[in-house]
Coordinates of C-alpha atoms in Angstrom, one line a residue:
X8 CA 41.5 -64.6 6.5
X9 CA 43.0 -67.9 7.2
X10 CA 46.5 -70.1 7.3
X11 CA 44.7 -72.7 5.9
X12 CA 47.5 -74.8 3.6
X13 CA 44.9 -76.5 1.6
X14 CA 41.3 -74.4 0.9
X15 CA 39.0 -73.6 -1.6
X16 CA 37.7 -70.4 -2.3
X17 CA 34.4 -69.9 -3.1
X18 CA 33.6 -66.1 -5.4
X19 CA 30.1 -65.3 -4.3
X20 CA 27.5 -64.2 -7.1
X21 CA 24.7 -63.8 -4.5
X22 CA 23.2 -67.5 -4.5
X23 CA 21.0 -68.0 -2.0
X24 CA 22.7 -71.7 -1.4
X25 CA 26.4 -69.8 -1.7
X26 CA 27.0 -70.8 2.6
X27 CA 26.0 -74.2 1.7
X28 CA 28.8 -74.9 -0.2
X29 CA 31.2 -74.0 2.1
X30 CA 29.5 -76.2 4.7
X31 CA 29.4 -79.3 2.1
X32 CA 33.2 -79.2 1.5
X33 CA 34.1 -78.6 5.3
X34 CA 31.8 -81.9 5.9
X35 CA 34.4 -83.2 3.9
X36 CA 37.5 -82.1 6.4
X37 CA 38.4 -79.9 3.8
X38 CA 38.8 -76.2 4.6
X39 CA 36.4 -73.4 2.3
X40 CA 35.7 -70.0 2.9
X41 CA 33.6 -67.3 1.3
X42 CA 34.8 -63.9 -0.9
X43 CA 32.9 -61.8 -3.4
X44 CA 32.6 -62.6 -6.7
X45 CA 35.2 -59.0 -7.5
X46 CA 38.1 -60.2 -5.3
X47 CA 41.3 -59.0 -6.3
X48 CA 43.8 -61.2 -8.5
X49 CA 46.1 -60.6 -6.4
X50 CA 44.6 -61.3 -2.8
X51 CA 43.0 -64.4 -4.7
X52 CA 46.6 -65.3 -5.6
X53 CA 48.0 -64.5 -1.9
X54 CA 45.4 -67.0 -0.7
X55 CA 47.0 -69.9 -2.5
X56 CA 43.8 -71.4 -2.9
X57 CA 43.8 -75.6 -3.7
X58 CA 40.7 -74.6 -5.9
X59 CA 38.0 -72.0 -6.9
X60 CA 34.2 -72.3 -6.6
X61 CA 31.9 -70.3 -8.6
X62 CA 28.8 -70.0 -7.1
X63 CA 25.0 -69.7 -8.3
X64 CA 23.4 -65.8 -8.5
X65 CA 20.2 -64.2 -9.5
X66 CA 21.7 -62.6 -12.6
X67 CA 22.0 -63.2 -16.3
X68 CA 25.8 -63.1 -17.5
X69 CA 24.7 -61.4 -20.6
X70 CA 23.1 -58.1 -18.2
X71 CA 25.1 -55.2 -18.2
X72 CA 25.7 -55.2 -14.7
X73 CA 26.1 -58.8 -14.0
X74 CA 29.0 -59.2 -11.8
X75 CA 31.8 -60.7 -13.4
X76 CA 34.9 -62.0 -11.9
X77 CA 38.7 -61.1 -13.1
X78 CA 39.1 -63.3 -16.0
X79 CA 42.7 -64.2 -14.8
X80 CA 41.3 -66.8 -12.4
X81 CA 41.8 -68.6 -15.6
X82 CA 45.3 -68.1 -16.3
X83 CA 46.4 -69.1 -12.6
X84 CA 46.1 -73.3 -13.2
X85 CA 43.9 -74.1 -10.3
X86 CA 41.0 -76.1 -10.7
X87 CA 37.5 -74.2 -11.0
X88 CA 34.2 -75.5 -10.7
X89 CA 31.3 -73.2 -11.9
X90 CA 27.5 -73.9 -10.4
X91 CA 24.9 -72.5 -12.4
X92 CA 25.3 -68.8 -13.1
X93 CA 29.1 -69.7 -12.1
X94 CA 29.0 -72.4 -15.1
X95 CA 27.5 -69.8 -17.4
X96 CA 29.8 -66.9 -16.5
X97 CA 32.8 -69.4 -17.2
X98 CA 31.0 -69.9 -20.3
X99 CA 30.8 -66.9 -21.9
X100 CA 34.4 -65.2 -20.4
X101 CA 36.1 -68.3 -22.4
X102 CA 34.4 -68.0 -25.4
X103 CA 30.9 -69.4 -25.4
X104 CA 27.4 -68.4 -25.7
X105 CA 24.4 -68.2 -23.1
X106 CA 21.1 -67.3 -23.8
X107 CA 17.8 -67.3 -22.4
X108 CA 15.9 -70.6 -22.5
X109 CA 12.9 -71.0 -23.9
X110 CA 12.3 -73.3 -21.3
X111 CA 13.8 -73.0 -17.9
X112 CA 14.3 -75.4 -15.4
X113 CA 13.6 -74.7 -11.6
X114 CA 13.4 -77.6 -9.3
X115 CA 13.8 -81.5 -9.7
X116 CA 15.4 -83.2 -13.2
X117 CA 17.0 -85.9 -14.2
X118 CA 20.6 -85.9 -15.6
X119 CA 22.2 -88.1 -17.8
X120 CA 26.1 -88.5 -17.3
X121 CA 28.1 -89.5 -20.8
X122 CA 31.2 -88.9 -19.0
X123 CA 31.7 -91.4 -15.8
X124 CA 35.2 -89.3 -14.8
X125 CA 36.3 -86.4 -13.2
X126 CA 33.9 -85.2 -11.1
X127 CA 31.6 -87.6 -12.7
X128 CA 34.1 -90.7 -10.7
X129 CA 32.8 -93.4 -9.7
X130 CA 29.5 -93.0 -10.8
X131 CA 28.2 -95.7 -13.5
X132 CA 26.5 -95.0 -16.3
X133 CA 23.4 -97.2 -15.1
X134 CA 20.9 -96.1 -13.6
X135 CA 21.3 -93.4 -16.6
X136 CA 19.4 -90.8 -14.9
X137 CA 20.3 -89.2 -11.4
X138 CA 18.2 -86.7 -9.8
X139 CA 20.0 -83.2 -9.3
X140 CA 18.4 -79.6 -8.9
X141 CA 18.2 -76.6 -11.5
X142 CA 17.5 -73.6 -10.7
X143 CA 18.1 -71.2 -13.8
X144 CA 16.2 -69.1 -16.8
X145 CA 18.9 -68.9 -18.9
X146 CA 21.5 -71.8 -20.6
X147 CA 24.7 -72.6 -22.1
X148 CA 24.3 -72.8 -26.2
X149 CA 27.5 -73.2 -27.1
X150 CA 30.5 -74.1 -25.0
X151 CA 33.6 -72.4 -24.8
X152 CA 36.4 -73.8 -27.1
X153 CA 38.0 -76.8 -25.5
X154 CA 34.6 -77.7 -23.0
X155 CA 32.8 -80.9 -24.1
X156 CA 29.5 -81.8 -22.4
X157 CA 29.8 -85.0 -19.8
X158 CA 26.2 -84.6 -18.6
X159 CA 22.8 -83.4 -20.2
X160 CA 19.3 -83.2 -19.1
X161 CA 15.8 -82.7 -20.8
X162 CA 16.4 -79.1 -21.3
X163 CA 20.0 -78.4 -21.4
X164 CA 22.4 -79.7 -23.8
X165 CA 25.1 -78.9 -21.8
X166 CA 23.8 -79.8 -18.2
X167 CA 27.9 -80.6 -17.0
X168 CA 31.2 -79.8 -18.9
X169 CA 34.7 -80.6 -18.6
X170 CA 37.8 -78.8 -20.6
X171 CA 39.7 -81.4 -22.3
X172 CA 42.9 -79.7 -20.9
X173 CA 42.5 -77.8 -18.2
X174 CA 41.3 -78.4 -14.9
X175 CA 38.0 -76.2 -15.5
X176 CA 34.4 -78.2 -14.7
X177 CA 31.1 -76.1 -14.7
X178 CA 27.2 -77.7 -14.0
X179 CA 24.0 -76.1 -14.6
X180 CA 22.4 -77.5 -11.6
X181 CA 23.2 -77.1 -7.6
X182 CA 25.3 -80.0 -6.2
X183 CA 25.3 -78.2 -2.8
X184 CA 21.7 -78.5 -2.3
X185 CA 20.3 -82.0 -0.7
X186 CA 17.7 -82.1 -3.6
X187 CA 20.8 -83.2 -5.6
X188 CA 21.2 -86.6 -4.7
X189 CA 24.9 -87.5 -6.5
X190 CA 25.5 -83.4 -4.9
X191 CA 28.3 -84.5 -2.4
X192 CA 29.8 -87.0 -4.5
X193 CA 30.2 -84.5 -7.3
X194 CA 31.7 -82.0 -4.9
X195 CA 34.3 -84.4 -3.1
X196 CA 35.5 -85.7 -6.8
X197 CA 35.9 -82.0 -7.1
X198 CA 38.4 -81.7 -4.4
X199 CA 39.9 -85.0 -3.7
X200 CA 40.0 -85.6 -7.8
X201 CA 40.6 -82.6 -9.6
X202 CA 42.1 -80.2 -6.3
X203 CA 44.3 -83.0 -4.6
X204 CA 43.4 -81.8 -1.5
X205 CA 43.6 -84.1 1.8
X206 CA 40.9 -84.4 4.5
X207 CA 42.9 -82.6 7.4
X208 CA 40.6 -79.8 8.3
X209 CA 39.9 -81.3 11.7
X210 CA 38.6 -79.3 15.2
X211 CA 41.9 -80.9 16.8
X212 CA 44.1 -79.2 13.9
X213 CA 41.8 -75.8 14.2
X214 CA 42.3 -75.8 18.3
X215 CA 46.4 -77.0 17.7
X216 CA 46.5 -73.8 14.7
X217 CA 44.6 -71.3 16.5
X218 CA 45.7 -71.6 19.8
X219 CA 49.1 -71.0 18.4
X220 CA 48.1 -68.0 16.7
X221 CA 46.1 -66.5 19.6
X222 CA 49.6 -67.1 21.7
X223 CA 51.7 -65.0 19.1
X224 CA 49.4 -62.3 18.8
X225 CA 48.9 -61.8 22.4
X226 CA 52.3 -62.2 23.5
X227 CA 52.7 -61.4 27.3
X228 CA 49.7 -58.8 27.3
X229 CA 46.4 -59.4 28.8
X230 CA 43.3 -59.7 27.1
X231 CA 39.8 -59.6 28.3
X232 CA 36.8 -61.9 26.8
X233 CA 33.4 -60.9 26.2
X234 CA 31.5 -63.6 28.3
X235 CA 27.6 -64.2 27.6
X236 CA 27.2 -67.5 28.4
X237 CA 26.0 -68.2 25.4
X238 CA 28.0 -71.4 23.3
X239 CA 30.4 -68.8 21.5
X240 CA 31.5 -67.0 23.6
X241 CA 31.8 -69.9 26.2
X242 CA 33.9 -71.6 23.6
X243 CA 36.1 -68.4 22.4
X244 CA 36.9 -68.3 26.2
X245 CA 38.2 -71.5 26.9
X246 CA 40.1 -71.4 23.1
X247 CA 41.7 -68.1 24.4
X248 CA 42.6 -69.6 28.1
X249 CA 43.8 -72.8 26.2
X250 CA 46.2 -70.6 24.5
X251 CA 47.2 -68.0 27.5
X252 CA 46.0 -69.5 30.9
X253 CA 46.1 -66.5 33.6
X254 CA 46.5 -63.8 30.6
X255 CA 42.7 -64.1 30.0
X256 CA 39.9 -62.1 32.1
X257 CA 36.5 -62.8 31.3
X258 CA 33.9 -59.9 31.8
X259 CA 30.1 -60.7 32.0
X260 CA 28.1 -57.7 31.1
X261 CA 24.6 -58.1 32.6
X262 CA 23.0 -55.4 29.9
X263 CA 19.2 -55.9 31.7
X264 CA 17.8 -57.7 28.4
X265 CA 18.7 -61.1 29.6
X266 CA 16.1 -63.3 30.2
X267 CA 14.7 -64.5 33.8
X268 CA 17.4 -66.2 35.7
X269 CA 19.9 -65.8 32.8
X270 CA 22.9 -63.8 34.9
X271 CA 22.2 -65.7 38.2
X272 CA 22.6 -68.9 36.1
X273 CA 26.2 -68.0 34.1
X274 CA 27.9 -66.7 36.9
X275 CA 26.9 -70.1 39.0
X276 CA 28.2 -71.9 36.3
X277 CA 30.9 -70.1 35.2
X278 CA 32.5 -70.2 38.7
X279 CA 31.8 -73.8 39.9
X280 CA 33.0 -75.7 36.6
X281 CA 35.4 -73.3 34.8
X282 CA 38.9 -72.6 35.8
X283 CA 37.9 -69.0 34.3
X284 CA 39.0 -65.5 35.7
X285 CA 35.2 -64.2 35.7
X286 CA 34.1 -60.3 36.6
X287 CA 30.5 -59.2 36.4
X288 CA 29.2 -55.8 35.8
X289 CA 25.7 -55.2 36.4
X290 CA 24.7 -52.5 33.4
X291 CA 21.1 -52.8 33.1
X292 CA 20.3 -49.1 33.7
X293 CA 22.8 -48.0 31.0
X294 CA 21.6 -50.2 28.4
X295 CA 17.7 -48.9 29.5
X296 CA 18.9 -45.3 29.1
X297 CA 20.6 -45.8 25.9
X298 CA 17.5 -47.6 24.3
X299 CA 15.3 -45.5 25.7
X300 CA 12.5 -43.8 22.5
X301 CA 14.9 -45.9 20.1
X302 CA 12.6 -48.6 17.2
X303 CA 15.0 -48.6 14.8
X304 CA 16.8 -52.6 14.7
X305 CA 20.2 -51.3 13.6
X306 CA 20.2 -48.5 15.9
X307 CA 19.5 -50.8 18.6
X308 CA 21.9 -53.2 18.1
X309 CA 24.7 -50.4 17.0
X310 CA 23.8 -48.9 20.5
X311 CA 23.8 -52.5 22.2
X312 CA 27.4 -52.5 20.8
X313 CA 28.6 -49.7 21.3
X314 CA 28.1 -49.9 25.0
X315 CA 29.3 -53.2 25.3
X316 CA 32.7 -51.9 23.9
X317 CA 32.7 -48.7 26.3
X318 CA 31.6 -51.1 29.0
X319 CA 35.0 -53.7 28.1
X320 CA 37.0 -51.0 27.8
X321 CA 36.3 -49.4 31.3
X322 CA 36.8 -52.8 32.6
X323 CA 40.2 -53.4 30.8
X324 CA 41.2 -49.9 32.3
X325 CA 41.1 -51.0 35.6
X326 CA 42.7 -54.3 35.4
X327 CA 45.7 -52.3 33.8
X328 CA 47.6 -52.7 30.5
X329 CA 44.5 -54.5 28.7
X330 CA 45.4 -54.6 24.3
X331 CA 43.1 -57.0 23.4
X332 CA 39.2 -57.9 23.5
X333 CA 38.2 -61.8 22.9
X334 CA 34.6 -62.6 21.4
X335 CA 32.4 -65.0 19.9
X336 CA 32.2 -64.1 16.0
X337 CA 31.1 -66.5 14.0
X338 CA 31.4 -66.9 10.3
X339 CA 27.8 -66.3 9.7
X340 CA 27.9 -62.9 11.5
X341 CA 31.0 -62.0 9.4
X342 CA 29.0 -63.2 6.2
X343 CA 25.8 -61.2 6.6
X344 CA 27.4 -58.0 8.0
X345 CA 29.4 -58.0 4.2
X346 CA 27.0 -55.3 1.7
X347 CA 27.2 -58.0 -1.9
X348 CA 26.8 -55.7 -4.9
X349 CA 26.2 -52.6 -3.5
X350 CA 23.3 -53.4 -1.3
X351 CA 23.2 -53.4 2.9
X352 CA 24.1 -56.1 4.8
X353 CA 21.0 -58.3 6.3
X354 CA 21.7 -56.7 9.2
X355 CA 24.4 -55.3 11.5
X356 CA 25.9 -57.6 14.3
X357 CA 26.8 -56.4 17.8
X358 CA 30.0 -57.8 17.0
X359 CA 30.6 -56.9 13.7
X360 CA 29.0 -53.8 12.7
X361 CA 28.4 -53.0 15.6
X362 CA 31.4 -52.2 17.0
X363 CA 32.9 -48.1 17.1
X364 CA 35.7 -47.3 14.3
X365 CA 38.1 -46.2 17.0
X366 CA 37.8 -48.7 19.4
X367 CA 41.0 -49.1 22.1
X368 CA 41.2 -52.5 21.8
X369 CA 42.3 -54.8 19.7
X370 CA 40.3 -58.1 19.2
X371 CA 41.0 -61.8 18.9
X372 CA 38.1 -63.8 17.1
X373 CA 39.2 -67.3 17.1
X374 CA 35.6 -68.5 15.8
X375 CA 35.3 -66.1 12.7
X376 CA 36.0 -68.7 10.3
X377 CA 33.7 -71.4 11.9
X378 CA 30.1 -72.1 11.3
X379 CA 27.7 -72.6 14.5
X380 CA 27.7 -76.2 14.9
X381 CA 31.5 -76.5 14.4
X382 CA 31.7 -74.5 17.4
X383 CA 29.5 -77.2 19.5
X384 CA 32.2 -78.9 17.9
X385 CA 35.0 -77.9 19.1
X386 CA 33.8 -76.8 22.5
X387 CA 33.3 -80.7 23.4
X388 CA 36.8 -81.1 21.9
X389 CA 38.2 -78.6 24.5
X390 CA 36.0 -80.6 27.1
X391 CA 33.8 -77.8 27.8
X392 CA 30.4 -79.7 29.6
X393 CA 27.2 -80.5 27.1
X394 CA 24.8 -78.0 29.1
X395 CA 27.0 -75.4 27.9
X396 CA 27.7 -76.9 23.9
X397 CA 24.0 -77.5 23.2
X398 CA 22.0 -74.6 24.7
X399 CA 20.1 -73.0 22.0
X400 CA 21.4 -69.6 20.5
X401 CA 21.2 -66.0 22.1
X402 CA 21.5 -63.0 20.4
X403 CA 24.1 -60.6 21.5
X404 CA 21.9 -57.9 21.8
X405 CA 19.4 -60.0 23.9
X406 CA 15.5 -59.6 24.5
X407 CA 16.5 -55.8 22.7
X408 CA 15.7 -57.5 19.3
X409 CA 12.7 -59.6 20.2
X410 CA 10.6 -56.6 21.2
X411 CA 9.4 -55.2 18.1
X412 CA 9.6 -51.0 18.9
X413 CA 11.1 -49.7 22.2
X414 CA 12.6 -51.4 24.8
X415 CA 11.3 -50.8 28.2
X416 CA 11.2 -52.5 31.7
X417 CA 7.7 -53.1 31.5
X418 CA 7.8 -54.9 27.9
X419 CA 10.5 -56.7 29.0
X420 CA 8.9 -57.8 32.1
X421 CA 6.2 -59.2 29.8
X422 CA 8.8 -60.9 27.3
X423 CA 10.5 -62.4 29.8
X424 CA 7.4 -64.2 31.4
X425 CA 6.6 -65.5 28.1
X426 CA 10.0 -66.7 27.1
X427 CA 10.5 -68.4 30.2
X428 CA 6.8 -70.3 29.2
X429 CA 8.4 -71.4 25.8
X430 CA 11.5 -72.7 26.8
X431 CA 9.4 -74.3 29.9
X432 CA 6.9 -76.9 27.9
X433 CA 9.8 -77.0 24.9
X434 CA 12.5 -78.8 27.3
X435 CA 9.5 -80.7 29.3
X436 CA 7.8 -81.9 25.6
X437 CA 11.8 -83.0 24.7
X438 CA 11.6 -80.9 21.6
X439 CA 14.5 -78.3 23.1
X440 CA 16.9 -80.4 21.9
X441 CA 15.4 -81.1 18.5
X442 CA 15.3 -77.5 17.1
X443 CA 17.5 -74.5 16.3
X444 CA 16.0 -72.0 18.3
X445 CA 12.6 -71.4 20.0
X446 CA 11.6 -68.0 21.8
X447 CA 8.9 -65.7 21.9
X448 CA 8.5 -62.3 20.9
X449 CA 6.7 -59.2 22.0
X450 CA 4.8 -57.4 19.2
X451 CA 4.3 -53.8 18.8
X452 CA 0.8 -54.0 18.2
X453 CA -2.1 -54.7 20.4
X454 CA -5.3 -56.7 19.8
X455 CA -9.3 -57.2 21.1
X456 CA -9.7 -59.8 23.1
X457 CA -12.3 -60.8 25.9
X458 CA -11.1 -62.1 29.0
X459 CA -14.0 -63.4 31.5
X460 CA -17.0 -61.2 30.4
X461 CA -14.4 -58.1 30.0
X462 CA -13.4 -57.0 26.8
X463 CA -9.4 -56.4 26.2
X464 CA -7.0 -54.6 24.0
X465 CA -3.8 -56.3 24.6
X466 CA -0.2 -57.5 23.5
X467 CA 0.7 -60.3 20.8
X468 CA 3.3 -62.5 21.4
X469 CA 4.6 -64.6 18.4
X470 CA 6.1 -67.9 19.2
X471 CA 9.3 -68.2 16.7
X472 CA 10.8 -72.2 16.1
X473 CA 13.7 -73.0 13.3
X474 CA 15.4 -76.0 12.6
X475 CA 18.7 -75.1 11.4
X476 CA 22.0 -76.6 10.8
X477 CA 24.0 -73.3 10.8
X478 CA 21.9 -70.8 10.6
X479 CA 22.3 -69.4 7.2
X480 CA 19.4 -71.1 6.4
X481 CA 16.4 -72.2 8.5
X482 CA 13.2 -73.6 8.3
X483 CA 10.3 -73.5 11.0
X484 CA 9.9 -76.4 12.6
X485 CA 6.8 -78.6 12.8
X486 CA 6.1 -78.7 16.5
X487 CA 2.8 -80.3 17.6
X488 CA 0.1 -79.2 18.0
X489 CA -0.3 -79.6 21.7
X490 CA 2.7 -78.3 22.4
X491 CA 1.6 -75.4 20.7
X492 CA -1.4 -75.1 22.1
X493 CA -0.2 -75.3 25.9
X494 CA 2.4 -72.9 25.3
X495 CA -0.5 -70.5 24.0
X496 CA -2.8 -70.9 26.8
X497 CA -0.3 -70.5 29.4
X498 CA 1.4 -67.3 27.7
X499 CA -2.4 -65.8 27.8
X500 CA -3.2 -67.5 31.4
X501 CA -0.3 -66.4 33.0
X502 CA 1.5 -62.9 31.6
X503 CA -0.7 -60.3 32.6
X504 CA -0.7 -57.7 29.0
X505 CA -1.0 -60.6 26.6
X506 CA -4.5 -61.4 25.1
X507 CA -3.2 -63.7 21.9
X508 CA -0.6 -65.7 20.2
X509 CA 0.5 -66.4 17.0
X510 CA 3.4 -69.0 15.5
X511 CA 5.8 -67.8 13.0
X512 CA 5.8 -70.1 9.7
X513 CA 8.3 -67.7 7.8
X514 CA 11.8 -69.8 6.7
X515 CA 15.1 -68.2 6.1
X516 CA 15.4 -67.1 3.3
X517 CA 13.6 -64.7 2.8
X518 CA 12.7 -63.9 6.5
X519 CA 15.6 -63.9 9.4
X520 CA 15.6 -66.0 12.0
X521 CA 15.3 -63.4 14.7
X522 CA 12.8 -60.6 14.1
X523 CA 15.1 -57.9 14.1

């Protein structure tokens, strides 16, 4: 994926905390990006990889179908580090034994380090107990020939190991995870210490790379971005105009499942304080027609996409010889639209999965190797204004996937009046700012109420809030109560079709941050 000439490459076993570790070493300047755990040799080899992470998994290395990695990661002298089932897989495919423990360990323990090297650096020998977090039902019961144990904790004998030789390290516990509390030491030692990289992964060296690359690719032909307004896209645009000034027309497809104001709003802004080439195509009939007697989420959003794409591609028609098509994927859309082990993805983005197998144009994603608050990132580094860096993410596919069943004028109507009360008493309490993502959503279920002396059998709106760093993970956020309970009893005071409201408590995983 990248040009990167320092990385490490994480092998995914299907951790839960896999994207974490990718964002702990990039907080380190250093650049890491994610693969499955059966990568070939020889594309891992192509990659040139500084080091290799093996991550956590659900498994048992001794199943018959646990995943398993090419052994010859071993053979290529680069440094490894194995976490947890990555630790025990490295185990076993040099030699050793794991087994099931009779007692597990999930949660808080205390290590012990014998070893104060390696990644161990720095780290004294006093206080003799550091808090770190397991999370595992099996162990390691006998190293692999050459390992030696350099940590141990109540339950595992062989809690960290080094090889005496070679630059292998494995640990039974997660340093990614915040519970860890020497995690990010560990993990640095890891890649300053063992991988000899250098902390030169940098927005200033991504925008001075990319826009480079964007130029070459492109050439003299024009290319056409997918404006939303949203911080993405906003950003892939100015990247792309960086790179190729006049080459660049932006297209703003108004799909009628924006909410209330939304169009009006990115076109004002997009024309007073951008330098940008802007059109605007008004689509919301299309997009009504296309969704019309459709409940399924994937079909929604492949329809979503697919008229987006037909949309661009009329578009770049007219303005002439149009090859390429600029958007907004991120990293995490590229991430959850991958099927790990045989299984479907979490879910299908407008942008990645989306997207028609023979589409005409080519596209430029600048942003697919970056996590969401990089972007904010780098869009103040390219001087874009903080209104349009901090506004709170909006799916692609828009209100389409906050309505649970179909989408029609008259639910949206009703979605829209609610949303607009959310975002309303979120910016006015000063909480807008403080969370991921706040928004309402429009059940497909209906519920007795009484209203005045009338009984009613009305819509549910849930209130959805996350705090998030990157949105692989998310948790709901804690508002107060009052804030809750004014946003409830204006929704039911004021949208005409809503009788009650409910606040979603779910974290990510195992739920998704948007509904659908």
């Amino acid at each position: 994926m990248s040009t990167h000439t320092e990385k490490i490459i994480i092998l995914d076993f299907g951790s839960q905390t896999t994207q974490l570790i990718a964002r702990r070493i990039r907080e380190q300047k250093v650049y890491s990006e994610i693969h499955p755990y059966n990568l070939e040799l020889d594309r891992l080899k192509a990659m040139q990889p500084s080091g290799i992470v093996l991550s956590g998994g659900p498994a048992s290395v001794y199943d018959e179908d646990a995943p398993i990695s090419d052994p010859g990661i071993f053979e290529l002298g680069i440094p490894i580090l194995g976490i947890c089932y990555g630790a025990q897989l490295m185990t076993q495919q040099l030699g050793g034994r794991v087994e099931k423990a009779v007692k597990r360990e999930f949660g808080k323990a205390n290590l012990s380090i014998a070893y104060t090297a390696g990644i161990f650096a720095g780290m004294e020998t006093a206080p003799t107990t550091y808090q770190v977090w397991m999370s595992h039902g099996d162990r390691i019961e006998e190293p692999a020939p050459g390992f030696v144990a350099t940590a141990t904790s109540a339950h595992s004998p062989y809690a960290a190991l080094r090889h005496t030789d070679k630059p292998f390290v494995a640990v039974q516990f997660h340093p990614e995870v915040a519970h860890t509390l020497i995690g990010t030491d560990i993990l640095r030692n890891f890649i300053f210490g063992l991988c000899g990289c250098h902390p030169t992964w940098t927005m200033q060296s991504f925008i001075d790379t990319t826009v480079d690359e964007i130029r070459d690719r492109a050439g003299s032909d024009q290319v056409i971005c997918a404006l939303s307004g949203g911080v993405d896209s906003s950003v892939t645009a100015a990247l792309v105009h960086r790179a190729i000034g006049d080459q660049l027309t932006c297209i703003y497809v108004n799909n009628g499942l924006m909410r209330t104001g939304e169009s009006e709003s990115v076109l004002r802004f997009f024309r007073e304080k951008t330098d940008l080439r802007v059109i605007d195509v008004d689509a919301t009939g299309y997009f009504l027609d296309q969704l019309a007697g459709i409940t399924n989420p994937e079909e929604k959003r492949k329809r979503i996409g697919y008229g987006f794409i037909k949309i661009f591609e009329e578009e770049a028609r007219k303005l002439g010889d149009v090859k390429f098509l600029a958007q907004g994927t991120l990293y995490p859309d590229v991430i959850e639209s991958v099927v790990f082990r045989g299984k479907a993805p979490i879910k299908s983005h407008h942008n990645v999965g989306g997207l028609p197998e023979r589409m005409q144009l080519d596209l430029i994603e600048p942003l697919r190797e970056l996590f969401k608050d990089e972007v904010r990132e780098l869009g103040l580094e390219l001087g874009l204004p903080e209104e349009a860096i901090f506004r709170q993410p909006f799916p692609g596919p828009g209100l389409a996937i906050r309505i649970m069943g179909e989408v029609t004028a008259e639910r949206l109507h009703i979605l829209r009046q609610a949303d607009v009360i959310v975002l309303e008493e979120m910016k006015a309490s000063g909480w807008y700012r403080k969370v991921w993502q706040s928004f309402a959503v429009l059940l497909p279920t209906q519920t007795v109420g009484v209203m005045g002396d009338s009984r009613t059998y009305e819509n549910v709106i849930a209130i959805r809030c996350v705090d998030s760093r990157d949105a692989m993970t998310a948790d709901w956020s804690r508002l107060p109560w009052e804030i809750l309970g004014t946003i409830s009893n204006r929704i039911i005071n004021e949208v005409r079709g809503v009788n009650r409201v409910v606040y979603d408590i779910s974290s990510k995983p195992p739920a998704t941050i948007e509904w659908e």
